[in-house]
PDB file of N, CA, C and O in Angstrom, chain B, residues numbered from 101:
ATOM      1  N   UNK B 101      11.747 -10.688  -2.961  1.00  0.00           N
ATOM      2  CA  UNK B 101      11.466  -9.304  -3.264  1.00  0.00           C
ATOM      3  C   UNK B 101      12.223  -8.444  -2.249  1.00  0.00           C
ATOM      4  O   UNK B 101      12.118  -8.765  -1.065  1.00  0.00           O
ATOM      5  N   UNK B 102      13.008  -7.338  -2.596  1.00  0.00           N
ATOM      6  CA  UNK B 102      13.623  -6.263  -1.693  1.00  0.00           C
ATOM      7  C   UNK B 102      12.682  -5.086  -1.862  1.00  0.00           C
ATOM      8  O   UNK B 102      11.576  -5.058  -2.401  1.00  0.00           O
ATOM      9  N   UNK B 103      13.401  -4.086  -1.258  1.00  0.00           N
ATOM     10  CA  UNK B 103      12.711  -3.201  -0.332  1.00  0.00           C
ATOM     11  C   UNK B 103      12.596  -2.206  -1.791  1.00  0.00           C
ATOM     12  O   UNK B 103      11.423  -1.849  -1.906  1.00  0.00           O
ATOM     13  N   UNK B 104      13.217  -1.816  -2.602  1.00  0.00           N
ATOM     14  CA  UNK B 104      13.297  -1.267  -3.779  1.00  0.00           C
ATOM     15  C   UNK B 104      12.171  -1.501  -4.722  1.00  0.00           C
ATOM     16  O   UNK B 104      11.406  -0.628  -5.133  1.00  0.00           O
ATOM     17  N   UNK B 105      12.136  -3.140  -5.115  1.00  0.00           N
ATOM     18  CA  UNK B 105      11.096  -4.338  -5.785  1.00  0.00           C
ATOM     19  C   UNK B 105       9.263  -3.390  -5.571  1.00  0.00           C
ATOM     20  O   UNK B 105       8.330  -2.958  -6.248  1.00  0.00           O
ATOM     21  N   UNK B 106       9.783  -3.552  -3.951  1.00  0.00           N
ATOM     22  CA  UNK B 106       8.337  -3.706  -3.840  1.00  0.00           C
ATOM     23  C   UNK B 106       7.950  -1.767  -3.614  1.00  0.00           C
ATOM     24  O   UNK B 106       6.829  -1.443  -4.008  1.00  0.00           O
ATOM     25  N   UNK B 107       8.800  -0.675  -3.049  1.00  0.00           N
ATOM     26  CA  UNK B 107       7.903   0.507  -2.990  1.00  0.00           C
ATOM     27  C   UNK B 107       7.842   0.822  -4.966  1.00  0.00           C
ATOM     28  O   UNK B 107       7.184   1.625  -5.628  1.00  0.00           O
ATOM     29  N   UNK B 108       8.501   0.136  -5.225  1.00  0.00           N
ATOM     30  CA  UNK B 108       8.234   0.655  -7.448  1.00  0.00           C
ATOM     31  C   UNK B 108       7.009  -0.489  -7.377  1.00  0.00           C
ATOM     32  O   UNK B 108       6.980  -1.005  -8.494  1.00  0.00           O
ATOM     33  N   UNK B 109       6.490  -0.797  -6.943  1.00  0.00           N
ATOM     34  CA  UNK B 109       5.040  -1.927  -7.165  1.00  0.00           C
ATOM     35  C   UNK B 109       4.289  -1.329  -6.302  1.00  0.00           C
ATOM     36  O   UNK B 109       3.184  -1.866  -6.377  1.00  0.00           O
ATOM     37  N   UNK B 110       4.281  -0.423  -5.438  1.00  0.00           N
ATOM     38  CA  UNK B 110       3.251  -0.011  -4.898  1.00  0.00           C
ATOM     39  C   UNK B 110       2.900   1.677  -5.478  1.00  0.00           C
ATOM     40  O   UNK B 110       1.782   2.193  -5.464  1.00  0.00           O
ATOM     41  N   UNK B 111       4.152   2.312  -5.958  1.00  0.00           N
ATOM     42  CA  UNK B 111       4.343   3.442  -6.492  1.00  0.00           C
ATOM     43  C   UNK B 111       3.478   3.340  -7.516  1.00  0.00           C
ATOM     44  O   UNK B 111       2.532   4.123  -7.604  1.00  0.00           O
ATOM     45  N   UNK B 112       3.733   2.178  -8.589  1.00  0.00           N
ATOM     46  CA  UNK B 112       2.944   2.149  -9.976  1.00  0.00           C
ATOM     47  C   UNK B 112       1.676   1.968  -9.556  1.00  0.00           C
ATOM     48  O   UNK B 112       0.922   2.551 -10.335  1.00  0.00           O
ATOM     49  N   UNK B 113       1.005   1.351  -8.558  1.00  0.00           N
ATOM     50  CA  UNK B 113      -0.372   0.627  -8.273  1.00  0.00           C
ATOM     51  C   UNK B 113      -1.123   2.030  -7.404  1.00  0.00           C
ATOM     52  O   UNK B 113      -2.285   2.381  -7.610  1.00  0.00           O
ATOM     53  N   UNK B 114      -0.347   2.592  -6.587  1.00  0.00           N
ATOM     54  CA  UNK B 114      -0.717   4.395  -6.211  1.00  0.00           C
ATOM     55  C   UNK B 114      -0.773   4.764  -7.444  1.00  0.00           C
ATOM     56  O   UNK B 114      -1.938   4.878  -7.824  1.00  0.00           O
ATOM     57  N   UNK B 115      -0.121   4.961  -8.103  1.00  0.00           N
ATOM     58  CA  UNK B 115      -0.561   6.001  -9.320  1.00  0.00           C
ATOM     59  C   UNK B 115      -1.828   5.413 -10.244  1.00  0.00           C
ATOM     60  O   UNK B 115      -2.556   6.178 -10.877  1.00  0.00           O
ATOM     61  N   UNK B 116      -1.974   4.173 -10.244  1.00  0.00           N
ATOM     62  CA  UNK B 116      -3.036   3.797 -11.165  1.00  0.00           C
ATOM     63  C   UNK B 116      -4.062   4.032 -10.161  1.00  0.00           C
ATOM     64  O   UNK B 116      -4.992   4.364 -10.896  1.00  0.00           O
ATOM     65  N   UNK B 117      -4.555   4.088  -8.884  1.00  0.00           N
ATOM     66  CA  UNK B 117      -5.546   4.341  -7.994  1.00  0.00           C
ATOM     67  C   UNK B 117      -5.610   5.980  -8.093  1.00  0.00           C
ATOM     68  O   UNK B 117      -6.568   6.404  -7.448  1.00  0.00           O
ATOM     69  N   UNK B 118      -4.916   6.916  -8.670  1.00  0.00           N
ATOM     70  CA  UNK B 118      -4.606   8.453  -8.851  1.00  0.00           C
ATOM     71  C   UNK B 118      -3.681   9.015  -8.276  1.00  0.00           C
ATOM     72  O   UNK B 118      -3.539  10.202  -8.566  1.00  0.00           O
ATOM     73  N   UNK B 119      -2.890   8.522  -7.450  1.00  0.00           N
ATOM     74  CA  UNK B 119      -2.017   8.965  -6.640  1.00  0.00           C
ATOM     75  C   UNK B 119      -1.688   9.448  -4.885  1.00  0.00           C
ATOM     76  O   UNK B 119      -2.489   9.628  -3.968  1.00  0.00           O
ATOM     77  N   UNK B 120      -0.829   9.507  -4.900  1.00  0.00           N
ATOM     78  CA  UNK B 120      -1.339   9.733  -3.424  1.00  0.00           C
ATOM     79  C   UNK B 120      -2.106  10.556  -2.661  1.00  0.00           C
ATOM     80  O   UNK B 120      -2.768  10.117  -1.721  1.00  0.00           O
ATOM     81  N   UNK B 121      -2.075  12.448  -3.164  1.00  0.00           N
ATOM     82  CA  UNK B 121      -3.433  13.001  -2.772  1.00  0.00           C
ATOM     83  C   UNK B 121      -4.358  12.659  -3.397  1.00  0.00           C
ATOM     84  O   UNK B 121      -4.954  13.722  -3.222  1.00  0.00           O
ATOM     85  N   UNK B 122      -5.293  11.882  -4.223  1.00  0.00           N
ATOM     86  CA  UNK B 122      -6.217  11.173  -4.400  1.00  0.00           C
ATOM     87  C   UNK B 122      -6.617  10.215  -2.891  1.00  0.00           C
ATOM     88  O   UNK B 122      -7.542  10.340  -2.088  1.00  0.00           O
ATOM     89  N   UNK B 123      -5.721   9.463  -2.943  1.00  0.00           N
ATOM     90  CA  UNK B 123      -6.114   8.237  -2.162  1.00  0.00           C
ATOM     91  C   UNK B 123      -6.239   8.450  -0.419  1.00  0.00           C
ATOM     92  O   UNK B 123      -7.036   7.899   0.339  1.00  0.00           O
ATOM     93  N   UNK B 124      -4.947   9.643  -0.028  1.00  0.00           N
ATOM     94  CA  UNK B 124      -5.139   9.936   0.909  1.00  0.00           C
ATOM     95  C   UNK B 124      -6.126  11.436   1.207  1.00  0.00           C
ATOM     96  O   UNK B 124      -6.350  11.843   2.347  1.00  0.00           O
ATOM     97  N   UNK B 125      -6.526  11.976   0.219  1.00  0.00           N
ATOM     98  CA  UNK B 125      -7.671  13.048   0.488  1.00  0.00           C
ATOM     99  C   UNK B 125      -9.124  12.575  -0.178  1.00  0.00           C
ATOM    100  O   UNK B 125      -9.993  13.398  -0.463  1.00  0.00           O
ATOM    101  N   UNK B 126      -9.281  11.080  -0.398  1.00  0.00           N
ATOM    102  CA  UNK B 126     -10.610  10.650  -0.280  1.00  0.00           C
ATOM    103  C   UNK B 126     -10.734   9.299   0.362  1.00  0.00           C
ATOM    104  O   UNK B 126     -10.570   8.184  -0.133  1.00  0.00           O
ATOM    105  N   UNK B 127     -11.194   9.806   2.072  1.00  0.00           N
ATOM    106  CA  UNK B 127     -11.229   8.102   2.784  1.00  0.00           C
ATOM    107  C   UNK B 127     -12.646   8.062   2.244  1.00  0.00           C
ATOM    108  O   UNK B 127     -13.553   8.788   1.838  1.00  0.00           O
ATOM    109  N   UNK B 128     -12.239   6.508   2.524  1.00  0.00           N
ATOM    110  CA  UNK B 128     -13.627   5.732   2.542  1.00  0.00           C
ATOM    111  C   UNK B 128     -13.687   5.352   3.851  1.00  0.00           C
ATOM    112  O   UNK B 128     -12.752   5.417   4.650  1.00  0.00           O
ATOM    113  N   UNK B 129     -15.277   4.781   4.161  1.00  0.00           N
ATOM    114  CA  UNK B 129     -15.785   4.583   5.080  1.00  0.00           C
ATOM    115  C   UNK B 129     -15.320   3.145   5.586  1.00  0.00           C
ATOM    116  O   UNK B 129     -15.406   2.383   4.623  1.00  0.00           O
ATOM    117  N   UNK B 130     -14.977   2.641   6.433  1.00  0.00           N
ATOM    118  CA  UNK B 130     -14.177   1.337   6.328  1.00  0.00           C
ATOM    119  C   UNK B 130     -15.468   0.250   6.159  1.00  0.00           C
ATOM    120  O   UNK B 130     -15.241  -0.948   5.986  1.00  0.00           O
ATOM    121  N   UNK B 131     -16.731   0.745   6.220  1.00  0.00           N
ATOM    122  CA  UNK B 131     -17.769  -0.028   6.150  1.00  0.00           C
ATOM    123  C   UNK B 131     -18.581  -0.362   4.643  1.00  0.00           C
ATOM    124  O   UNK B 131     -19.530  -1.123   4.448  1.00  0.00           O
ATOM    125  N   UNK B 132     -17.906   0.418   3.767  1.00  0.00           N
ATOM    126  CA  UNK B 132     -18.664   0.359   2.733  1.00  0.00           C
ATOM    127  C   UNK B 132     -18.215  -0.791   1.717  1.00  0.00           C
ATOM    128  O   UNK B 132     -17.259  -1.538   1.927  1.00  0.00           O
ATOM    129  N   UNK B 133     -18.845  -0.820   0.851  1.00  0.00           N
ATOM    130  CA  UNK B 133     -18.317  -1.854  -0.317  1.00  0.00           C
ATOM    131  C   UNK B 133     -17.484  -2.057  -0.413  1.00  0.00           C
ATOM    132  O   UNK B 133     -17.242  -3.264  -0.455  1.00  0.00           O
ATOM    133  N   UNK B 134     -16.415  -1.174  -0.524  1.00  0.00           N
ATOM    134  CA  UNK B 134     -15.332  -1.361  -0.981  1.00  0.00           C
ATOM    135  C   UNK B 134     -13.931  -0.267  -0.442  1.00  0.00           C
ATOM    136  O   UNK B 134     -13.333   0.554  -1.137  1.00  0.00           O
ATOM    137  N   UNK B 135     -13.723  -0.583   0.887  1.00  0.00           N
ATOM    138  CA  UNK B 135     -13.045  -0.244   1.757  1.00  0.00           C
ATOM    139  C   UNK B 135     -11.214   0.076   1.000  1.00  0.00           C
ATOM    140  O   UNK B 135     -10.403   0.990   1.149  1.00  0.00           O
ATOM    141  N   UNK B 136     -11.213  -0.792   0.456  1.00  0.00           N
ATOM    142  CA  UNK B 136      -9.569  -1.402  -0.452  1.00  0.00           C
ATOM    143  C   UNK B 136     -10.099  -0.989  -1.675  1.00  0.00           C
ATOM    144  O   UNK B 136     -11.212  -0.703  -2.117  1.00  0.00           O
ATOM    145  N   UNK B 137      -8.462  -1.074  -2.254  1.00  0.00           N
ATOM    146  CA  UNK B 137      -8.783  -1.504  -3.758  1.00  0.00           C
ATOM    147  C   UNK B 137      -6.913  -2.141  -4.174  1.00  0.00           C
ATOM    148  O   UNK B 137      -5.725  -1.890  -3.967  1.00  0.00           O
ATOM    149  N   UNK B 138      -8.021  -3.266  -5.009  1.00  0.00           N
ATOM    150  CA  UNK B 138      -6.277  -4.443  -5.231  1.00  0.00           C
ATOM    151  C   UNK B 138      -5.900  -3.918  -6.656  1.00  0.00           C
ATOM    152  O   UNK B 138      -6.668  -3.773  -7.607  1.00  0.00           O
ATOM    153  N   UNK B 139      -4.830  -3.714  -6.617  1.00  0.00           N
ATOM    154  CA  UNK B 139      -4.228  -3.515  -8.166  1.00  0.00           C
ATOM    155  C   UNK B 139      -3.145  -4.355  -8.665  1.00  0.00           C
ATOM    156  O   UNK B 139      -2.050  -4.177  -8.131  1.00  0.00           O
ATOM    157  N   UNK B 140      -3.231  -5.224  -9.574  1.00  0.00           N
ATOM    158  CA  UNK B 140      -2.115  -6.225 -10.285  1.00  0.00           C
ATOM    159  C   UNK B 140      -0.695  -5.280 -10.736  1.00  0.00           C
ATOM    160  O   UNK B 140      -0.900  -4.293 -11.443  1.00  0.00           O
ATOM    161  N   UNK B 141       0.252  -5.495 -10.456  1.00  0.00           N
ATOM    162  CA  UNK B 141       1.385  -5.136 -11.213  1.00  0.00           C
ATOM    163  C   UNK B 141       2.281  -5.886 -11.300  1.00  0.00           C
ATOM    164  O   UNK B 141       3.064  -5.914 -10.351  1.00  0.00           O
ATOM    165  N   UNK B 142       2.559  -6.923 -12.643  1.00  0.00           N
ATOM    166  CA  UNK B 142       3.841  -7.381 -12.720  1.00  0.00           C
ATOM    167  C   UNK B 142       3.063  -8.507 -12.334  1.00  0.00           C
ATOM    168  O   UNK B 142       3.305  -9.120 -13.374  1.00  0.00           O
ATOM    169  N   UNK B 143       2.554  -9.052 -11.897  1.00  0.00           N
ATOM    170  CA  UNK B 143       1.936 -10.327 -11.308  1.00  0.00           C
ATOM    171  C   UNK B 143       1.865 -10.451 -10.141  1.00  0.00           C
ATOM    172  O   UNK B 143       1.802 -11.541  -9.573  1.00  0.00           O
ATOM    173  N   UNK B 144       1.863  -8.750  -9.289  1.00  0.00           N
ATOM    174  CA  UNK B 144       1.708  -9.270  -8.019  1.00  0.00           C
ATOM    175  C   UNK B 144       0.570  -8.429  -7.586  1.00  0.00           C
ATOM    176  O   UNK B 144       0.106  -7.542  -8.302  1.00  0.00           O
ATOM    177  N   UNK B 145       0.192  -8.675  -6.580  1.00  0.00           N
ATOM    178  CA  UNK B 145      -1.294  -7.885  -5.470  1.00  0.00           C
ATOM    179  C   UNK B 145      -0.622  -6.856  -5.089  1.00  0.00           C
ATOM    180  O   UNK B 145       0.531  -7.096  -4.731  1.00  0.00           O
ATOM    181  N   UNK B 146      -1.155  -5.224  -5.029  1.00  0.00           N
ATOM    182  CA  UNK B 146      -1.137  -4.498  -4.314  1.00  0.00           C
ATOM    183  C   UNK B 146      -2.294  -4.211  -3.713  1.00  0.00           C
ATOM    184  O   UNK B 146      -3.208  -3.927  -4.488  1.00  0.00           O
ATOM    185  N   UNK B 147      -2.635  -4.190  -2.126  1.00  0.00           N
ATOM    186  CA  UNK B 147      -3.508  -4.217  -1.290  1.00  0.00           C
ATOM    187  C   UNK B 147      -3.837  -2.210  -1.194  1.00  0.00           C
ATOM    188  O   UNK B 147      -3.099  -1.787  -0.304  1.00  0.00           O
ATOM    189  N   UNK B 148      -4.392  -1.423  -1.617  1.00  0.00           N
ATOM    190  CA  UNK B 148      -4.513   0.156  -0.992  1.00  0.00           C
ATOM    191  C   UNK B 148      -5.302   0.239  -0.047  1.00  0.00           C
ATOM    192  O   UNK B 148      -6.417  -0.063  -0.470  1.00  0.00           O
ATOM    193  N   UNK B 149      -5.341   0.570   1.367  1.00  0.00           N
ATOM    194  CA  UNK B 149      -6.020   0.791   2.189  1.00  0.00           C
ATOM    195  C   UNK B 149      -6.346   2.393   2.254  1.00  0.00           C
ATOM    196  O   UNK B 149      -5.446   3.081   2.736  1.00  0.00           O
ATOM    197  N   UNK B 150      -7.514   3.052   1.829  1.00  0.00           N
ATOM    198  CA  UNK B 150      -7.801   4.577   2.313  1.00  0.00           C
ATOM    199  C   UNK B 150      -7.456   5.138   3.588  1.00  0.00           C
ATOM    200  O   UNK B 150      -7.375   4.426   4.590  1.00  0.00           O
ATOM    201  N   UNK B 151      -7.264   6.283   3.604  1.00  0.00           N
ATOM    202  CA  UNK B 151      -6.892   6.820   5.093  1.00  0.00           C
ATOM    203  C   UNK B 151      -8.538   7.032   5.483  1.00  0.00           C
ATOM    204  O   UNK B 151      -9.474   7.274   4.721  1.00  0.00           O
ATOM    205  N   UNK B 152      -8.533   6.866   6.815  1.00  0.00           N
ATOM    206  CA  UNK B 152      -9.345   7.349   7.374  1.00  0.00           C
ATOM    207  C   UNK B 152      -9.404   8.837   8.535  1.00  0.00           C
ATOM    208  O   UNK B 152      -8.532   9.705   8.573  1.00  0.00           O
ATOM    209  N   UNK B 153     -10.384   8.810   9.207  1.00  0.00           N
ATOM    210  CA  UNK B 153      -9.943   9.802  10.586  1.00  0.00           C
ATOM    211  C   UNK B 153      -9.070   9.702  11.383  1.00  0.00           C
ATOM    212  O   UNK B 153      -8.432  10.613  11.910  1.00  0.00           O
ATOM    213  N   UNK B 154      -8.953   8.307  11.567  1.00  0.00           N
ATOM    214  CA  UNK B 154      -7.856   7.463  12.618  1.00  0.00           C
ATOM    215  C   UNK B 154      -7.052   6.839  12.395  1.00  0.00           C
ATOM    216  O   UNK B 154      -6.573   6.037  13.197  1.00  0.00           O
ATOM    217  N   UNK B 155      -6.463   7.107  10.663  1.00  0.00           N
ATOM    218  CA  UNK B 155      -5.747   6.045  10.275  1.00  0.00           C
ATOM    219  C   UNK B 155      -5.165   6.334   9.412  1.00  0.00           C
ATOM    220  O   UNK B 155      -5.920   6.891   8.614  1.00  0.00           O
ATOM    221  N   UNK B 156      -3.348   6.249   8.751  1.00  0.00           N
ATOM    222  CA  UNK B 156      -3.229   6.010   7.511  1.00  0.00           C
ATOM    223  C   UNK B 156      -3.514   5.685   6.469  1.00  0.00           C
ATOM    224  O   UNK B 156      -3.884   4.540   6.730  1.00  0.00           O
ATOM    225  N   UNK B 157      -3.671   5.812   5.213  1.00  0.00           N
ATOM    226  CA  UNK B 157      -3.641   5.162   4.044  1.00  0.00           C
ATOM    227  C   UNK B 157      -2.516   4.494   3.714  1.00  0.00           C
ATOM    228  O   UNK B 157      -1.463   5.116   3.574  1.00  0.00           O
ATOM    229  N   UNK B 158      -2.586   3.022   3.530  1.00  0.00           N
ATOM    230  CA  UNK B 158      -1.433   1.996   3.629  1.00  0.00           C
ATOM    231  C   UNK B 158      -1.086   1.221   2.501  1.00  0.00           C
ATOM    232  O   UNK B 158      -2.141   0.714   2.120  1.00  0.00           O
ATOM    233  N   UNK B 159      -0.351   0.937   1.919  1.00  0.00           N
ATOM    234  CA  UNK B 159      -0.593  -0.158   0.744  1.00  0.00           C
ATOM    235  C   UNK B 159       0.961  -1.604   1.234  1.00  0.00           C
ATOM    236  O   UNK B 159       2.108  -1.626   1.681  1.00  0.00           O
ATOM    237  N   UNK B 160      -0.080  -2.512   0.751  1.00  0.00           N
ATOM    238  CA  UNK B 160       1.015  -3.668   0.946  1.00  0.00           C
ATOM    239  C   UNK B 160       0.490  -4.339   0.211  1.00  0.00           C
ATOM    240  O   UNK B 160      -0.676  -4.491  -0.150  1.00  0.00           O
ATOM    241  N   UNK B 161       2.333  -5.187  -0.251  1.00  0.00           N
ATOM    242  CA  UNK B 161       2.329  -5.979  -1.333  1.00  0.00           C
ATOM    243  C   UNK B 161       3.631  -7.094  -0.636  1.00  0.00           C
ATOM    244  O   UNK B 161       4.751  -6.825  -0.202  1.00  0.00           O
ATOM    245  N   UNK B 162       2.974  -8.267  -0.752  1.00  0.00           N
ATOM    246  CA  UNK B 162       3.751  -9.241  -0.289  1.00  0.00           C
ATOM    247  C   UNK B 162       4.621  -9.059   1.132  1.00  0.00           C
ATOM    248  O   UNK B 162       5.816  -9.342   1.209  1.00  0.00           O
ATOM    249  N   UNK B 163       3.874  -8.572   2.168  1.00  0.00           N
ATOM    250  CA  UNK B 163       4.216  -8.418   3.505  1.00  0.00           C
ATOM    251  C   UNK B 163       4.760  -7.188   3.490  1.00  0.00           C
ATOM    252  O   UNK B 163       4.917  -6.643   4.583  1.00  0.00           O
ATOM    253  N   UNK B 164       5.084  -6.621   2.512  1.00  0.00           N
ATOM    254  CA  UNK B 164       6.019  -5.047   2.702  1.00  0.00           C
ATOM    255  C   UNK B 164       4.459  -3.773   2.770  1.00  0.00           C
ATOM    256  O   UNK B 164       3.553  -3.677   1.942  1.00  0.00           O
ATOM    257  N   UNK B 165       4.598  -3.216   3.668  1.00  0.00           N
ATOM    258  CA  UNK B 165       3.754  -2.365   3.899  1.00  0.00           C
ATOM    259  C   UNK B 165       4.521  -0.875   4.167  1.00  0.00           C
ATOM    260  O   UNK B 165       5.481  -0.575   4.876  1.00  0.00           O
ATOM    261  N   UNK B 166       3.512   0.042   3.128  1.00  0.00           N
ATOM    262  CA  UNK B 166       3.877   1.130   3.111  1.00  0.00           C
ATOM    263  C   UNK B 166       2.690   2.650   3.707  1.00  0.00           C
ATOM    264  O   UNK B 166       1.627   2.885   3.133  1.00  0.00           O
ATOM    265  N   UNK B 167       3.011   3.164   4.455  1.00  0.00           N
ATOM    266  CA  UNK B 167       1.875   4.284   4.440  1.00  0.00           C
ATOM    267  C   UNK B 167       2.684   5.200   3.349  1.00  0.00           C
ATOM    268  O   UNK B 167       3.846   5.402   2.996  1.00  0.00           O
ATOM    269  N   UNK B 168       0.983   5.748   2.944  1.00  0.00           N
ATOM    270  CA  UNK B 168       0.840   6.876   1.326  1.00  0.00           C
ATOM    271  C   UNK B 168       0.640   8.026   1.821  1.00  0.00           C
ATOM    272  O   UNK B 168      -0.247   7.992   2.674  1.00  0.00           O
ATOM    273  N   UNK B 169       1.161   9.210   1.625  1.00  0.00           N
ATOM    274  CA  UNK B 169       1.475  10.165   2.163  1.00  0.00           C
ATOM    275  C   UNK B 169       0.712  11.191   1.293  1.00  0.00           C
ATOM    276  O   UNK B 169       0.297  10.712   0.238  1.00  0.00           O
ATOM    277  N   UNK B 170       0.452  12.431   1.493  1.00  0.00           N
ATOM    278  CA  UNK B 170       0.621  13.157   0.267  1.00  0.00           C
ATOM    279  C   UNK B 170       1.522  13.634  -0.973  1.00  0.00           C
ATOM    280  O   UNK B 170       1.222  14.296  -1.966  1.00  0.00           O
ATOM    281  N   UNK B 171       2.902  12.983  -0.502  1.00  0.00           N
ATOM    282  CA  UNK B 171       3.736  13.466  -1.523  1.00  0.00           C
ATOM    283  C   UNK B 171       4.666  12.369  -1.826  1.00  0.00           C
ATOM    284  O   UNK B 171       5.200  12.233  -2.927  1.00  0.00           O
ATOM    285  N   UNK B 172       4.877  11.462  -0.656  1.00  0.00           N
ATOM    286  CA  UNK B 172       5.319  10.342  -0.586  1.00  0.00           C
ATOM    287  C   UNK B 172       4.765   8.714  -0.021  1.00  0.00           C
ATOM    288  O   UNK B 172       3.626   8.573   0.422  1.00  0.00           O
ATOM    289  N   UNK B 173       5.698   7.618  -0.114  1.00  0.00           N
ATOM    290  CA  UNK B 173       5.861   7.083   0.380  1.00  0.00           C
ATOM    291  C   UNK B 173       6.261   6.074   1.815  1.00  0.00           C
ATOM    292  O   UNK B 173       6.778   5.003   1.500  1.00  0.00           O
ATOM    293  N   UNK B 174       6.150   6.212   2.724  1.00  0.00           N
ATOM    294  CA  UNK B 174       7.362   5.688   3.596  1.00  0.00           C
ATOM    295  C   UNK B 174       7.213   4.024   4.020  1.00  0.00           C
ATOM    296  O   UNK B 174       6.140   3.420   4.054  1.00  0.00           O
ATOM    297  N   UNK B 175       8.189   3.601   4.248  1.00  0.00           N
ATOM    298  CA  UNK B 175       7.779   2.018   4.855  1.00  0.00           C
ATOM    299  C   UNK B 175       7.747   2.351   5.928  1.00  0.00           C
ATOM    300  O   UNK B 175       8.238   3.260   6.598  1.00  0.00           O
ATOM    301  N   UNK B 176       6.489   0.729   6.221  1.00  0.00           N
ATOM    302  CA  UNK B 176       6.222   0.922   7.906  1.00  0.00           C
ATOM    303  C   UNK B 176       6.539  -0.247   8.499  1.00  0.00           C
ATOM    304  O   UNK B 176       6.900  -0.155   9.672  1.00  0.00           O
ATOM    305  N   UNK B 177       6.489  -1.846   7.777  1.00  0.00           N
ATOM    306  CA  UNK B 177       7.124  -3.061   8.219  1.00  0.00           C
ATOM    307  C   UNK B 177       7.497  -3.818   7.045  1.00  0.00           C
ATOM    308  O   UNK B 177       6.796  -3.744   6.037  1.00  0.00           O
ATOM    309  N   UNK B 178       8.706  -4.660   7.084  1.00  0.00           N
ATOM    310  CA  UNK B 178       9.066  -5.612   6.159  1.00  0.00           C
ATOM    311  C   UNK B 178       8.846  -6.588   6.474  1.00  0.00           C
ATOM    312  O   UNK B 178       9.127  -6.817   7.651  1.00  0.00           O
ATOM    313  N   UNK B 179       8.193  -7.803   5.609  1.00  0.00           N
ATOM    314  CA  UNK B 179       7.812  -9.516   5.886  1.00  0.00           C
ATOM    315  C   UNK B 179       8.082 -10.004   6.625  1.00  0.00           C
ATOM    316  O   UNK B 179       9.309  -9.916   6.674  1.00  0.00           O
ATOM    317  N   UNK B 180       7.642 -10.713   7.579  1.00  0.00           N
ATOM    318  CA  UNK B 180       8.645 -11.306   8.574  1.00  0.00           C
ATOM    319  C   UNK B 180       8.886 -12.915   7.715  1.00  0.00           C
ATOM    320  O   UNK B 180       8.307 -13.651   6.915  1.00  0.00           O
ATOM    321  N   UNK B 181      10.401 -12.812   8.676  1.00  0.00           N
ATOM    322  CA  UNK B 181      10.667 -14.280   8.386  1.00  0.00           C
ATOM    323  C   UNK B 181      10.241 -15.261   8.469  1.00  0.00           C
ATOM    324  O   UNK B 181       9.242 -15.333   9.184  1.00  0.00           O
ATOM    325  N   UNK B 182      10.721 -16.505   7.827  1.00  0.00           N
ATOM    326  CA  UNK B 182      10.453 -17.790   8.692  1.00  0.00           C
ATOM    327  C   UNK B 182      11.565 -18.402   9.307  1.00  0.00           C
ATOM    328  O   UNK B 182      12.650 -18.421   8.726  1.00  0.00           O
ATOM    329  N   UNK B 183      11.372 -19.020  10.677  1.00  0.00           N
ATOM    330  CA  UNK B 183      12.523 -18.849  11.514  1.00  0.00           C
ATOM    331  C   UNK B 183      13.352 -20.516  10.292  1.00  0.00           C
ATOM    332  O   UNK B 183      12.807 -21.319   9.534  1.00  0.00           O
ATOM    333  N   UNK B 184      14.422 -20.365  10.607  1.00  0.00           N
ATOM    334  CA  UNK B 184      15.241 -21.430   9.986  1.00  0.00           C
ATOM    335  C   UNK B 184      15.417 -22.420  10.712  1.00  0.00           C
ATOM    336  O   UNK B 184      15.782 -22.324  11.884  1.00  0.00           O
ATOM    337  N   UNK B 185      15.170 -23.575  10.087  1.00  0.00           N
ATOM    338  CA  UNK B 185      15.332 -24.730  10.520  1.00  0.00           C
ATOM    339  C   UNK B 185      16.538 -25.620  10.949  1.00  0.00           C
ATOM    340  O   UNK B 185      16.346 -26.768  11.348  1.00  0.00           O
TER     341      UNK B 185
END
């Protein structure tokens, strides 16, 4: 998966959660039921993490992690490798 692959799999999986001012202008409590929410696209996991007081709203899908902005996207780390043998 490249870097392209995966913010269009987290883009579609933000928008099915409502989008990004949705997700980032309603945190959840990191204690409650349901802190996340996973969304399938294409056959893969997108992880949404809510923003909190102290925290981004994040989504990752297969090691690529993105904070959700109000209007955008941005990446924050790509997968790490495995060292070669």
């Amino acid at each position: 998966m490249d870097e392209s692959e995966a913010e269009r799999l987290v883009a579609e999986a933000v928008e099915r959660a409502g989008g990004c001012r949705v997700i980032v202008g309603s945190p959840r409590h990191p204690f409650s039921m349901n802190p996340t929410r996973d969304e399938v696209v294409e056959g893969h996991t997108v992880t949404i993490h809510y923003s909190e007081i102290s925290s981004p709203a994040i989504a990752i899908v297969e090691g690529w992690v993105f904070e959700i902005r109000d209007d955008e996207l941005v990446m924050l780390s790509i997968p790490r490798r495995k060292p070669e043998a």
